[in-house]
């Protein structure tokens, strides 16, 4: 430990090593220095020692973030700020140090980027709430990660963090400049916590804990809400209650230097068999890759009777994104590949898709798997000219292959009749 002007810095070598192991498990790309995790590991012990020495002495300063744009489901771009490997490890050290303290304060209805919390739990909470509440306020905060006010965030940190050295490092990360692809360096203007940083989700949760979670609990105890990072679903009993709450939230966000994305924020009526029909409101909303909407449900009493329920399944935008991802791989045109090589390439992703989106209404993924199989048929026709571009013969060949090698593709083990 070193004594600095910010007080004792109790960062140990074991804390740095533990942070490195977590960063390694999460993978991630190189930062502005173009040093990958593999390159960092070439001189691992020395690199970790240098980082520990700087962190524990108060002399650590982060490098600029590397700006990267990734496509969003709506066709627009999301900007990430990628730290260097060393900076990711440093952020993980502070995150591991602070997280247990802040976790003890966070609301049960907050699910995003938290230990022992998951997107599926958030979806299950929404599923339960739409049975009890007829109205949903589907909120979208405009450019949240870019607009987080540093002054307000530091005030929130002051309530839980006494250590000056912790706040010093957090402030340095908040003020870290961003290097654009063309070499332009953008300086922070007192706001923003870039997506891509290890510490950003924890800071974002703390900020919204006070901006929304505690505020809703105090002023609107009769409503329910589910928050996953900056994705917020609020459940109300009546239309009037939902409209009043929407107006109040606009004012609350303005007080906290935030605003709603009015184009994406909407009121939704959760129509089911128990509720009066309303034509002037939308009846579906998207959350975490799923669409919640009225659905026909088979009665448990049997006899083929159906009733109108309200549930969720994979959204159309999620399906489109997955299909476009398959198209970009372009393996259906690579006749030099073997079928086993294709399976090895796509099975990890396929397993993730089915396990995540198949949690609710697994059977609705069959249509998506049929789209994948159609691409597989194209590969067969490109590789084997004997089929003479006959889709029927190619499908029959794949059907026989399923019987011989039923576990080659992961989705074959789940959907027997695709």
XYZ file of C-alpha atoms in Angstrom, residues 6 8 10 94-95 97-103 105-106 153-171 173 199 202-203 206 210:
39
model
C -5.716 11.017 -2.032
C -4.145 5.124 1.310
C -5.306 -0.496 -0.712
C -12.358 -0.701 -9.034
C -15.565 -2.372 -10.154
C -13.965 -3.166 -5.105
C -17.159 -1.066 -5.354
C -19.770 -3.462 -6.689
C -20.707 -5.280 -3.436
C -21.250 -1.911 -1.727
C -23.454 -0.512 -4.476
C -25.281 -3.780 -5.092
C -28.385 -0.373 -2.473
C -29.810 -1.225 -5.885
C -23.112 11.124 -10.955
C -20.363 12.241 -8.596
C -23.011 13.419 -6.121
C -24.518 9.934 -6.201
C -21.062 8.419 -5.674
C -20.474 10.714 -2.683
C -23.371 9.009 -0.886
C -21.618 5.634 -0.987
C -17.909 6.220 -1.641
C -15.674 7.938 0.889
C -12.314 6.929 -0.560
C -10.754 9.866 -2.433
C -8.555 7.575 -4.523
C -11.588 5.687 -5.848
C -13.321 8.902 -6.874
C -10.100 10.164 -8.420
C -9.847 7.156 -10.730
C -13.557 7.242 -11.548
C -13.283 10.898 -12.504
C -12.250 7.517 -16.555
C -16.999 0.362 -15.146
C -22.067 -0.028 -12.728
C -21.982 3.778 -12.896
C -26.050 3.960 -9.837
C -31.478 7.711 -8.096
